[in-house]
Coordinates of C-alpha atoms in Angstrom, one line a residue:
Chain A
M147 CA 17.8 13.6 16.6
S148 CA 15.8 12.2 13.4
L149 CA 17.5 10.6 10.4
T150 CA 17.6 12.3 7.5
L151 CA 17.0 11.7 3.8
S152 CA 21.4 12.0 3.4
T153 CA 21.8 9.3 5.8
A154 CA 19.2 7.4 4.7
Q155 CA 20.7 7.4 1.2
A156 CA 23.9 6.8 2.7
I157 CA 22.4 3.5 4.2
I158 CA 21.2 2.6 0.9
A159 CA 24.6 3.4 -1.0
E160 CA 26.9 1.1 1.8
A161 CA 23.9 -2.2 1.9
F162 CA 24.5 -2.2 -2.4
D163 CA 28.3 -1.9 -1.3
A164 CA 28.1 -4.9 0.8
G165 CA 25.8 -6.8 -1.5
R166 CA 28.0 -6.5 -4.3
E167 CA 31.3 -7.2 -2.6
R168 CA 29.9 -10.5 -1.2
E169 CA 27.9 -11.0 -4.2
F170 CA 24.1 -11.4 -3.1
K171 CA 21.4 -11.3 -5.4
P172 CA 19.8 -7.8 -6.2
L173 CA 18.7 -6.1 -3.2
T174 CA 16.0 -3.8 -2.0
V175 CA 16.3 -1.6 0.7
V176 CA 13.9 0.4 2.7
V177 CA 14.7 3.1 5.7
L178 CA 12.1 4.3 7.7
D179 CA 11.5 7.1 10.3
A180 CA 11.1 6.4 13.8
G181 CA 7.1 6.9 12.9
G182 CA 7.3 3.6 10.4
H183 CA 7.1 6.4 7.5
V184 CA 9.2 5.8 4.1
I185 CA 12.4 8.2 4.1
A186 CA 13.9 6.2 1.0
A187 CA 14.0 3.3 -1.0
A188 CA 15.8 1.5 -3.7
R189 CA 15.2 -2.1 -5.5
Q190 CA 18.0 -3.2 -7.4
D191 CA 17.6 -4.3 -11.3
G192 CA 16.5 -7.8 -11.5
A193 CA 14.8 -7.5 -7.8
S194 CA 11.1 -9.3 -8.2
N195 CA 7.9 -7.0 -7.9
S196 CA 7.3 -6.8 -4.3
R197 CA 10.6 -6.5 -3.0
F198 CA 9.6 -3.0 -1.7
E199 CA 7.0 -4.8 0.4
I200 CA 8.7 -7.5 2.0
A201 CA 11.6 -5.3 2.7
Q202 CA 9.2 -2.4 4.4
G203 CA 7.3 -5.4 6.4
K204 CA 10.5 -6.5 7.9
A205 CA 11.4 -2.8 8.9
Y206 CA 8.1 -1.4 9.7
G207 CA 7.2 -4.6 12.2
A208 CA 10.4 -4.5 13.8
L209 CA 9.3 -0.4 14.7
S210 CA 6.0 -1.8 15.7
L211 CA 6.9 -4.1 18.3
G212 CA 10.2 -3.0 19.5
M213 CA 12.7 -5.6 18.6
G214 CA 14.9 -6.3 15.4
S215 CA 12.9 -8.7 12.6
R216 CA 15.0 -11.8 14.0
A217 CA 13.3 -11.9 17.2
L218 CA 9.6 -11.4 15.4
M219 CA 11.2 -14.6 13.6
E220 CA 11.8 -16.1 17.0
R221 CA 8.6 -15.1 18.3
A222 CA 7.0 -16.7 15.4
E223 CA 8.7 -19.9 15.3
Q224 CA 6.8 -20.1 19.4
Q225 CA 3.7 -18.7 18.5
P226 CA 3.2 -18.2 14.9
Y227 CA -0.4 -17.3 15.8
F228 CA 0.7 -14.3 17.7
I229 CA 2.8 -12.9 14.7
A230 CA 0.1 -13.6 12.1
A231 CA -2.5 -11.9 14.3
A232 CA 0.0 -8.8 15.0
A233 CA 0.4 -8.8 11.1
A234 CA -3.3 -8.4 10.2
A235 CA -4.0 -5.8 13.2
I236 CA -1.0 -3.6 11.7
G237 CA -1.8 -3.7 7.9
G238 CA -0.1 -6.6 7.1
R239 CA 3.5 -4.8 7.2
L240 CA 5.5 -7.3 9.3
I241 CA 7.5 -9.7 7.8
P242 CA 9.3 -11.8 10.8
V243 CA 12.1 -13.2 9.8
P244 CA 15.7 -11.5 9.5
G245 CA 17.0 -8.2 7.5
G246 CA 14.5 -5.9 9.7
V247 CA 17.2 -4.0 11.8
L248 CA 16.1 -0.9 14.4
V249 CA 18.7 2.0 14.4
R250 CA 20.0 4.2 17.2
G251 CA 21.8 7.1 17.2
D252 CA 25.1 8.4 19.3
D253 CA 22.3 8.7 22.5
G254 CA 20.9 5.2 21.9
A255 CA 17.7 6.7 20.8
L256 CA 15.7 5.0 18.1
V257 CA 15.9 6.8 15.0
G258 CA 14.1 4.6 12.9
A259 CA 14.9 1.2 11.0
V260 CA 16.3 -0.7 8.1
G261 CA 14.6 -3.1 6.1
I262 CA 16.3 -5.4 3.1
S263 CA 15.1 -8.0 0.8
G264 CA 16.8 -10.1 -1.9
D265 CA 19.2 -12.9 -0.7
T266 CA 18.8 -15.0 2.3
S267 CA 17.7 -13.5 5.6
D268 CA 20.6 -13.5 7.2
N269 CA 22.7 -11.8 4.5
D270 CA 20.0 -9.3 3.8
E271 CA 20.5 -8.9 7.9
A272 CA 23.9 -8.7 7.4
A273 CA 24.2 -5.9 4.5
A274 CA 21.8 -3.8 6.9
S275 CA 23.9 -4.1 9.7
V276 CA 26.9 -3.0 7.9
A277 CA 25.3 -0.6 6.1
A278 CA 24.0 1.3 9.5
K279 CA 27.3 1.3 10.5
A280 CA 28.5 2.9 7.8
A281 CA 26.5 5.5 8.1
G282 CA 27.1 6.1 11.7
L283 CA 24.3 4.4 13.4
T284 CA 24.0 1.1 16.1
P285 CA 21.7 -1.5 14.3
Q286 CA 19.8 -3.8 16.5
V287 CA 19.1 -6.8 14.7
A288 CA 16.8 -8.5 17.4
Chain B
M250 CA 13.4 -1.2 -22.4
S251 CA 12.4 -0.8 -18.7
L252 CA 13.2 1.6 -16.0
T253 CA 16.6 1.1 -14.4
L254 CA 17.4 1.5 -10.7
S255 CA 20.0 4.3 -11.8
T256 CA 17.9 6.3 -14.2
A257 CA 15.0 6.0 -11.4
Q258 CA 17.8 7.2 -8.9
A259 CA 18.4 10.1 -11.5
I260 CA 15.0 11.5 -11.9
I261 CA 14.7 11.7 -8.3
A262 CA 17.9 13.6 -8.1
E263 CA 17.0 16.0 -10.9
A264 CA 13.4 16.2 -9.2
F265 CA 14.9 17.5 -6.4
D266 CA 16.9 20.0 -8.0
A267 CA 14.2 21.2 -9.8
G268 CA 12.3 21.7 -6.6
R269 CA 15.0 23.3 -4.9
E270 CA 15.8 26.0 -8.0
R271 CA 12.3 26.8 -7.9
E272 CA 12.0 27.1 -4.0
F273 CA 9.4 24.3 -3.4
K274 CA 8.4 23.0 -0.2
P275 CA 10.3 19.6 0.3
L276 CA 8.9 17.0 -2.1
T277 CA 8.8 13.2 -2.0
V278 CA 9.2 11.6 -5.0
V279 CA 8.1 7.7 -5.7
V280 CA 9.6 5.9 -9.2
L281 CA 7.4 3.0 -10.4
D282 CA 8.4 0.5 -12.6
A283 CA 5.7 -0.2 -15.8
G284 CA 3.8 -3.3 -13.4
G285 CA 3.5 -0.5 -10.8
H286 CA 6.0 -1.6 -8.5
V287 CA 8.4 0.7 -6.3
I288 CA 11.9 0.9 -7.9
A289 CA 13.2 3.9 -5.5
A290 CA 11.6 6.5 -3.8
A291 CA 12.8 9.4 -1.5
R292 CA 10.9 11.9 1.3
Q293 CA 12.7 15.3 1.8
D294 CA 13.6 16.3 5.1
G295 CA 10.7 18.5 6.6
A296 CA 7.7 16.4 4.2
S297 CA 4.9 15.3 6.5
N298 CA 4.4 11.6 7.4
S299 CA 2.6 10.2 4.3
R300 CA 3.9 12.1 1.7
F301 CA 5.2 8.5 0.3
E302 CA 1.6 7.1 0.0
I303 CA 0.0 10.4 -1.8
A304 CA 3.2 10.0 -4.2
Q305 CA 2.5 6.5 -4.7
G306 CA -0.9 6.8 -5.2
K307 CA -0.5 9.3 -8.0
A308 CA 2.0 7.5 -9.8
Y309 CA 0.2 4.1 -9.2
G310 CA -3.0 5.8 -10.2
A311 CA -1.9 6.8 -13.5
L312 CA -0.2 3.2 -14.5
S313 CA -4.1 2.0 -13.3
L314 CA -5.9 3.9 -15.8
G315 CA -3.1 4.5 -18.5
M316 CA -3.3 8.5 -17.9
G317 CA -1.4 10.9 -16.0
S318 CA -2.9 11.9 -12.8
R319 CA -4.3 15.3 -14.2
A320 CA -6.5 13.5 -16.7
L321 CA -7.6 11.3 -13.2
M322 CA -8.2 14.4 -11.9
E323 CA -10.6 15.6 -14.8
R324 CA -12.4 12.8 -14.8
A325 CA -12.8 12.9 -10.8
E326 CA -14.5 16.3 -11.3
Q327 CA -16.8 15.0 -13.9
Q328 CA -17.4 12.0 -12.2
P329 CA -16.2 11.6 -8.7
Y330 CA -18.0 8.6 -7.9
F331 CA -16.1 6.4 -10.4
I332 CA -12.7 7.9 -9.5
A333 CA -13.8 7.0 -5.0
A334 CA -14.7 3.7 -6.8
A335 CA -11.5 2.8 -8.8
A336 CA -9.4 3.9 -5.8
A337 CA -11.3 1.9 -3.8
A338 CA -11.0 -1.3 -6.4
I339 CA -7.3 -0.9 -6.8
G340 CA -6.2 -0.9 -2.7
G341 CA -6.5 3.3 -1.9
R342 CA -3.6 3.8 -4.4
L343 CA -5.1 6.3 -6.4
I344 CA -4.6 10.0 -6.1
P345 CA -6.3 12.0 -8.6
V346 CA -4.4 15.3 -8.8
P347 CA -1.6 16.6 -10.7
G348 CA 1.9 14.8 -9.7
G349 CA 1.7 11.5 -11.3
V350 CA 3.1 11.2 -14.8
L351 CA 3.3 8.4 -17.1
V352 CA 7.3 8.0 -18.6
R353 CA 8.0 6.4 -21.8
G354 CA 11.3 5.6 -23.4
D355 CA 12.7 6.7 -27.1
D356 CA 10.4 4.2 -28.9
G357 CA 7.3 5.3 -26.7
A358 CA 7.1 2.2 -25.0
L359 CA 5.9 3.0 -21.4
V360 CA 8.4 1.9 -18.9
G361 CA 6.7 3.4 -15.5
A362 CA 5.9 6.3 -13.6
V363 CA 6.8 9.2 -11.1
G364 CA 4.9 10.6 -8.6
I365 CA 5.7 13.9 -6.6
S366 CA 3.8 15.6 -3.7
G367 CA 4.6 18.7 -1.3
D368 CA 4.3 21.6 -3.2
T369 CA 1.2 22.5 -5.2
S370 CA -0.3 19.7 -7.5
D371 CA 1.3 21.8 -10.5
N372 CA 4.3 22.2 -9.3
D373 CA 4.7 18.7 -8.4
E374 CA 3.9 17.8 -11.7
A375 CA 6.3 20.3 -13.2
A376 CA 9.3 18.5 -11.4
A377 CA 8.3 15.4 -11.9
S378 CA 8.2 16.4 -15.6
V379 CA 11.5 17.9 -15.8
A380 CA 13.2 15.3 -14.1
A381 CA 11.9 12.7 -16.4
K382 CA 13.1 14.7 -19.5
A383 CA 16.5 15.3 -18.1
A384 CA 16.8 11.8 -17.4
G385 CA 16.1 11.0 -21.0
L386 CA 12.4 9.8 -20.8
T387 CA 8.9 11.5 -21.7
P388 CA 7.0 12.1 -19.5
Q389 CA 3.2 12.1 -20.2
V390 CA 0.8 14.4 -17.8
A391 CA -2.8 13.4 -19.1
Chain C
M160 CA 12.0 16.3 22.6
S161 CA 9.1 13.9 22.1
L162 CA 5.7 14.0 23.6
T163 CA 5.7 12.2 26.9
L164 CA 2.8 10.1 28.2
S165 CA 2.4 12.6 31.1
T166 CA 2.2 15.6 28.9
A167 CA -0.5 13.9 26.6
Q168 CA -2.6 13.0 29.6
A169 CA -2.5 16.8 31.0
I170 CA -3.5 17.5 27.4
I171 CA -6.5 15.4 27.9
A172 CA -7.4 16.8 31.3
E173 CA -7.1 20.1 29.7
A174 CA -9.2 19.7 27.1
F175 CA -12.0 18.0 29.5
D176 CA -11.8 21.2 31.7
A177 CA -12.3 23.3 28.7
G178 CA -15.3 21.2 27.4
R179 CA -16.9 21.4 31.0
E180 CA -16.4 25.5 31.8
R181 CA -17.9 26.4 28.0
E182 CA -20.5 23.0 28.4
F183 CA -19.4 21.1 25.2
K184 CA -21.0 17.8 24.5
P185 CA -18.8 14.7 25.8
L186 CA -15.7 15.1 24.2
T187 CA -13.0 12.1 23.2
V188 CA -9.7 13.0 22.7
V189 CA -6.5 11.3 21.4
V190 CA -3.0 12.2 21.1
L191 CA -0.5 11.2 18.9
D192 CA 3.3 11.0 18.7
A193 CA 5.1 12.4 15.6
G194 CA 4.3 9.6 13.8
G195 CA 0.7 9.2 14.2
H196 CA 0.7 6.3 16.9
V197 CA -1.6 6.6 19.9
I198 CA -0.2 7.9 23.5
A199 CA -3.2 8.7 24.9
A200 CA -7.1 8.8 24.4
A201 CA -10.2 9.2 26.7
R202 CA -14.0 9.4 25.7
Q203 CA -15.9 11.0 27.9
D204 CA -19.3 9.3 29.5
G205 CA -22.3 9.7 26.9
A206 CA -20.2 9.9 23.5
S207 CA -21.2 7.6 21.2
N208 CA -19.6 4.7 19.7
S209 CA -16.6 5.8 16.9
R210 CA -15.8 8.7 18.5
F211 CA -11.9 7.6 19.1
E212 CA -12.1 6.6 15.2
I213 CA -13.3 10.4 14.5
A214 CA -10.5 12.3 16.7
Q215 CA -8.2 9.8 16.0
G216 CA -8.6 10.4 11.9
K217 CA -8.3 14.2 12.7
A218 CA -5.3 14.3 14.2
Y219 CA -3.5 11.2 12.3
G220 CA -4.9 13.0 8.7
A221 CA -3.3 16.4 10.1
L222 CA -0.1 14.5 11.1
S223 CA 0.1 12.6 7.2
L224 CA -0.2 15.9 5.3
G225 CA 1.5 18.3 7.5
M226 CA -1.2 20.7 8.5
G227 CA -4.1 21.1 11.1
S228 CA -8.0 19.2 9.8
R229 CA -9.2 22.6 9.4
A230 CA -6.9 23.0 6.2
L231 CA -7.7 19.4 5.2
M232 CA -11.4 20.5 5.3
E233 CA -10.8 23.5 3.3
R234 CA -8.9 21.6 0.6
A235 CA -12.0 19.0 0.9
E236 CA -14.4 21.8 -0.2
Q237 CA -12.1 22.9 -2.9
Q238 CA -11.5 19.1 -4.2
P239 CA -13.1 16.4 -2.3
Y240 CA -12.3 13.4 -4.6
F241 CA -8.4 14.2 -3.3
I242 CA -9.1 14.1 0.3
A243 CA -11.1 11.1 -0.2
A244 CA -8.5 9.3 -2.4
A245 CA -5.8 10.4 0.3
A246 CA -8.2 8.9 3.2
A247 CA -8.1 6.0 1.4
A248 CA -4.2 5.8 0.9
I249 CA -3.9 6.0 4.1
G250 CA -6.3 3.2 5.6
G251 CA -9.6 5.6 6.3
R252 CA -7.7 7.3 8.9
L253 CA -8.2 11.0 7.7
I254 CA -11.4 13.0 9.1
P255 CA -11.1 16.5 7.0
V256 CA -12.7 19.0 9.8
P257 CA -11.5 20.7 12.4
G258 CA -10.2 19.4 15.6
G259 CA -7.5 18.1 14.7
V260 CA -4.5 20.4 15.6
L261 CA -0.6 19.9 15.1
V262 CA 1.6 20.3 18.4
R263 CA 5.1 21.8 18.5
G264 CA 7.6 22.3 21.2
D265 CA 9.4 25.1 22.1
D266 CA 11.9 24.9 19.6
G267 CA 9.0 24.8 17.0
A268 CA 9.5 21.1 16.3
L269 CA 6.2 18.9 15.2
V270 CA 5.9 16.6 18.6
G271 CA 2.6 14.9 17.7
A272 CA -1.1 15.9 17.3
V273 CA -4.4 16.2 19.3
G274 CA -7.6 15.3 17.9
I275 CA -10.9 15.9 19.4
S276 CA -14.5 14.8 18.5
G277 CA -18.1 15.6 20.4
D278 CA -19.3 18.8 19.9
T279 CA -19.2 21.0 16.8
S280 CA -15.7 21.1 15.2
D281 CA -14.9 24.8 15.7
N282 CA -15.6 23.7 19.7
D283 CA -14.0 20.7 19.2
E284 CA -10.8 22.6 17.5
A285 CA -10.7 25.2 20.5
A286 CA -10.8 22.7 23.1
A287 CA -7.9 21.1 21.6
S288 CA -6.0 24.6 21.1
V289 CA -6.5 25.5 24.7
A290 CA -5.3 22.3 26.1
A291 CA -2.2 21.8 23.9
K292 CA -1.4 25.5 25.3
A293 CA -2.7 24.7 28.7
A294 CA 0.4 21.8 28.6
G295 CA 3.1 24.1 27.0
L296 CA 2.7 23.1 23.6
T297 CA 1.8 25.3 20.6
P298 CA -1.1 23.9 18.1
Q299 CA -1.5 24.0 14.9
V300 CA -5.0 24.4 13.4
A301 CA -4.8 24.8 9.6
Chain D
M72 CA -24.3 -0.7 34.8
S73 CA -21.6 0.4 32.1
L74 CA -17.8 1.4 32.4
T75 CA -17.5 4.6 33.1
L76 CA -14.3 7.0 31.9
S77 CA -13.5 7.1 35.5
T78 CA -13.2 3.7 36.3
A79 CA -11.6 2.9 32.7
Q80 CA -8.8 5.7 33.8
A81 CA -8.2 4.1 37.4
I82 CA -7.7 0.8 35.7
I83 CA -5.2 2.2 33.4
A84 CA -3.6 3.9 36.5
E85 CA -3.8 0.5 38.9
A86 CA -2.1 -1.1 35.6
F87 CA 0.7 1.0 35.6
D88 CA 1.1 1.2 39.7
A89 CA 1.2 -2.8 39.1
G90 CA 3.7 -2.7 36.3
R91 CA 6.4 -0.4 38.6
E92 CA 6.0 -2.2 41.3
R93 CA 6.6 -5.6 39.3
E94 CA 9.5 -4.0 37.0
F95 CA 7.3 -4.6 33.9
K96 CA 8.5 -3.3 30.8
P97 CA 6.5 -0.1 29.9
L98 CA 3.1 -0.8 29.6
T99 CA 0.2 0.1 27.2
V100 CA -3.4 -0.4 28.6
V101 CA -6.5 0.0 26.2
V102 CA -10.1 -0.2 27.9
L103 CA -12.8 -1.0 25.7
D104 CA -16.5 -0.7 26.8
A105 CA -18.9 -3.6 26.2
G106 CA -19.3 -3.2 22.6
G107 CA -15.5 -3.2 21.8
H108 CA -15.4 0.6 21.6
V109 CA -12.2 2.6 23.0
I110 CA -12.8 4.6 26.8
A111 CA -9.6 5.2 27.5
A112 CA -5.9 4.3 26.3
A113 CA -2.5 4.9 27.8
R114 CA 0.9 4.3 26.4
Q115 CA 3.8 4.6 28.5
D116 CA 7.1 6.1 27.2
G117 CA 9.6 3.7 26.1
A118 CA 6.6 1.3 24.7
S119 CA 7.1 0.8 20.7
N120 CA 4.8 2.0 18.2
S121 CA 2.2 -0.6 17.8
R122 CA 1.7 -1.4 21.2
F123 CA -1.9 0.4 21.2
E124 CA -3.1 -1.8 18.2
I125 CA -1.8 -4.9 20.1
A126 CA -3.5 -4.5 23.3
Q127 CA -6.5 -3.3 21.6
G128 CA -6.6 -6.7 19.8
K129 CA -6.2 -8.6 22.7
A130 CA -9.4 -6.7 24.4
Y131 CA -11.6 -6.4 21.2
G132 CA -10.7 -10.2 20.3
A133 CA -12.1 -11.3 24.0
L134 CA -15.1 -9.4 23.6
S135 CA -15.3 -10.8 20.1
L136 CA -15.7 -14.3 21.0
G137 CA -16.6 -13.8 24.6
M138 CA -13.6 -15.4 26.2
G139 CA -10.3 -13.5 27.7
S140 CA -7.8 -14.0 25.2
R141 CA -5.6 -16.6 27.1
A142 CA -8.5 -19.1 25.8
L143 CA -8.0 -17.3 22.3
M144 CA -4.6 -18.8 22.6
E145 CA -5.8 -22.1 23.7
R146 CA -7.8 -22.2 20.6
A147 CA -5.2 -20.8 18.4
E148 CA -3.0 -23.7 19.5
Q149 CA -5.3 -26.3 18.4
Q150 CA -6.9 -24.6 15.3
P151 CA -5.1 -21.6 14.4
Y152 CA -6.6 -21.5 11.1
F153 CA -9.8 -21.0 13.0
I154 CA -8.1 -17.9 14.8
A155 CA -6.4 -16.5 11.7
A156 CA -9.9 -16.7 10.3
A157 CA -11.8 -14.8 13.0
A158 CA -9.1 -12.3 13.0
A159 CA -9.3 -11.1 9.6
A160 CA -13.3 -11.6 9.8
I161 CA -13.4 -8.8 12.7
G162 CA -10.6 -6.1 10.5
G163 CA -7.4 -7.8 12.2
R164 CA -8.4 -6.8 15.8
L165 CA -7.9 -10.0 17.5
I166 CA -4.7 -10.8 19.4
P167 CA -5.0 -14.6 20.7
V168 CA -1.9 -14.4 23.8
P169 CA -2.8 -13.3 27.3
G170 CA -3.1 -10.1 28.1
G171 CA -7.1 -9.6 27.2
V172 CA -9.2 -9.7 29.7
L173 CA -13.1 -9.4 29.7
V174 CA -14.4 -7.4 33.1
R175 CA -17.6 -7.9 34.9
G176 CA -19.8 -5.7 37.7
D177 CA -21.1 -6.9 40.4
D178 CA -23.8 -8.9 39.2
G179 CA -21.5 -10.8 36.9
A180 CA -22.8 -8.5 34.1
L181 CA -20.3 -7.9 31.2
V182 CA -18.8 -4.1 31.1
G183 CA -16.2 -4.5 29.2
A184 CA -12.6 -5.3 28.5
V185 CA -8.8 -4.7 29.3
G186 CA -6.0 -5.1 26.7
I187 CA -2.5 -4.9 28.1
S188 CA 0.7 -5.3 25.9
G189 CA 4.5 -4.5 26.9
D190 CA 5.7 -7.4 29.0
T191 CA 5.2 -10.9 28.8
S192 CA 1.8 -11.7 27.7
D193 CA 1.7 -13.6 31.6
N194 CA 2.5 -10.3 33.3
D195 CA 0.6 -8.5 30.8
E196 CA -2.3 -10.3 31.9
A197 CA -1.6 -10.3 35.7
A198 CA -1.8 -6.4 35.5
A199 CA -5.0 -6.3 33.6
S200 CA -6.5 -8.7 36.4
V201 CA -5.1 -6.9 39.4
A202 CA -5.9 -3.2 38.1
A203 CA -9.2 -4.8 37.4
K204 CA -9.5 -5.9 40.5
A205 CA -8.3 -2.6 41.9
A206 CA -10.9 -1.3 40.1
G207 CA -14.1 -2.9 41.5
L208 CA -14.7 -5.1 38.6
T209 CA -14.1 -9.1 38.1
P210 CA -11.3 -9.9 35.7
Q211 CA -12.0 -13.2 33.0
V212 CA -8.9 -14.2 31.8
A213 CA -10.0 -17.3 29.6

């Protein structure tokens, strides 16, 4: 099973719905395939310049180390030098705060990751999880 | 006037429609704001891994030098060392072949750029132009 | 279907066998998954320092643009500035000469790529194709 | 004396054996020559995308500063800015946690390094040390 563009766009729409309902700030959502390559992205009006890179880094970092970006934050709090070095080793695409969520299909197989940036990291993560579930996938936040 | 997410998503949908009608290969479309930052992107199923980076480079390069990527190609054919150096100077985000199109609003003001990759460069450019027009914008290919 | 380490190591062993039979120079073989990430690599004694990077670039570039690296060479001969720019856009991991071969499973699905460097590009490609077939996969050289 | 491919592959096989016996998570092993260039690498099924880069960075950083990556961690805890700057200076290939082990021959001469990533850093290092010894080399962890 792979993550289709149709599913990626559904995740984005669901995340925006969640953000509107909860009155989050403008969100940017990036959906990556299991290899870390962009399938779809959208930045809501009013979001600042580099939200794409932040959201991408949450999702890419999650896939790189095989854990949701909340776990990357926990590691960064214990060993900031490790996470800084890992980010450098993979071209800077690792943002160690919540909002980068691995997504799995029915059989548990990893199919990609969702990264969201714009509101608090906790809220970004909540939107990613809600959106992944609404699209029929299982999110992994840590 | 600025390019909204709604318009960017309309451009993507129109480009995919154009691609389907003309039986193009799977396309990847990236829409950037006037500052060169990602507003929206989508990669159709079956497109290869790095099509986002190629489409982004067409659009980003166009904005960087203020001309559609067809003009970047013409410059590359005359002075390849200039385009290679310019690409290096801006982090590699300059792909000098057609398919990166500047887009302008009613008043002629630059609002962003559309980059497409997937079929021949000429077809990528045709899809970008058609899509920009269908979304009410004026494309500039060179 | 995904490419397992066991299959990747079989490809490497088969490529070395092919190289020995044909009296090729020392070869370096890199096997990537469909996302472009290293599964396995081996550099034969006597191969020069950066053969890993050359072999990786053949395979990574092939996956990035969805064609064997022989097709990347043909494109480079027509539009060297495009290939140079594409390489820069993906971090330099694109080597446009034969020896980077896409590999597909029984159902035709892309599962990864094999890159080989060390002898002539044609011989590198021949070793990659022979090795992929011997491991039960279908190689795509262009 | 130099580190042959045959020895490098033996180190990888021994590390995987150690990982299986101790029920470690999937490991990625990278073996570098004394110049820091890849001789062999293998990523076990189930390991996340960028484990090659992490394992490589442990081994490359160790060779770069002439100490096992455990010593790099100790330095990072005292002077994080030094390690961050050193990593940047060498292209990001320095991961300052245990698991990067220098390896020496009978005469004490440095012949290369082994980097492992996948389980805890302490376990990664244990696997590297066990594997180096089993292959007839002397590991240096700090």
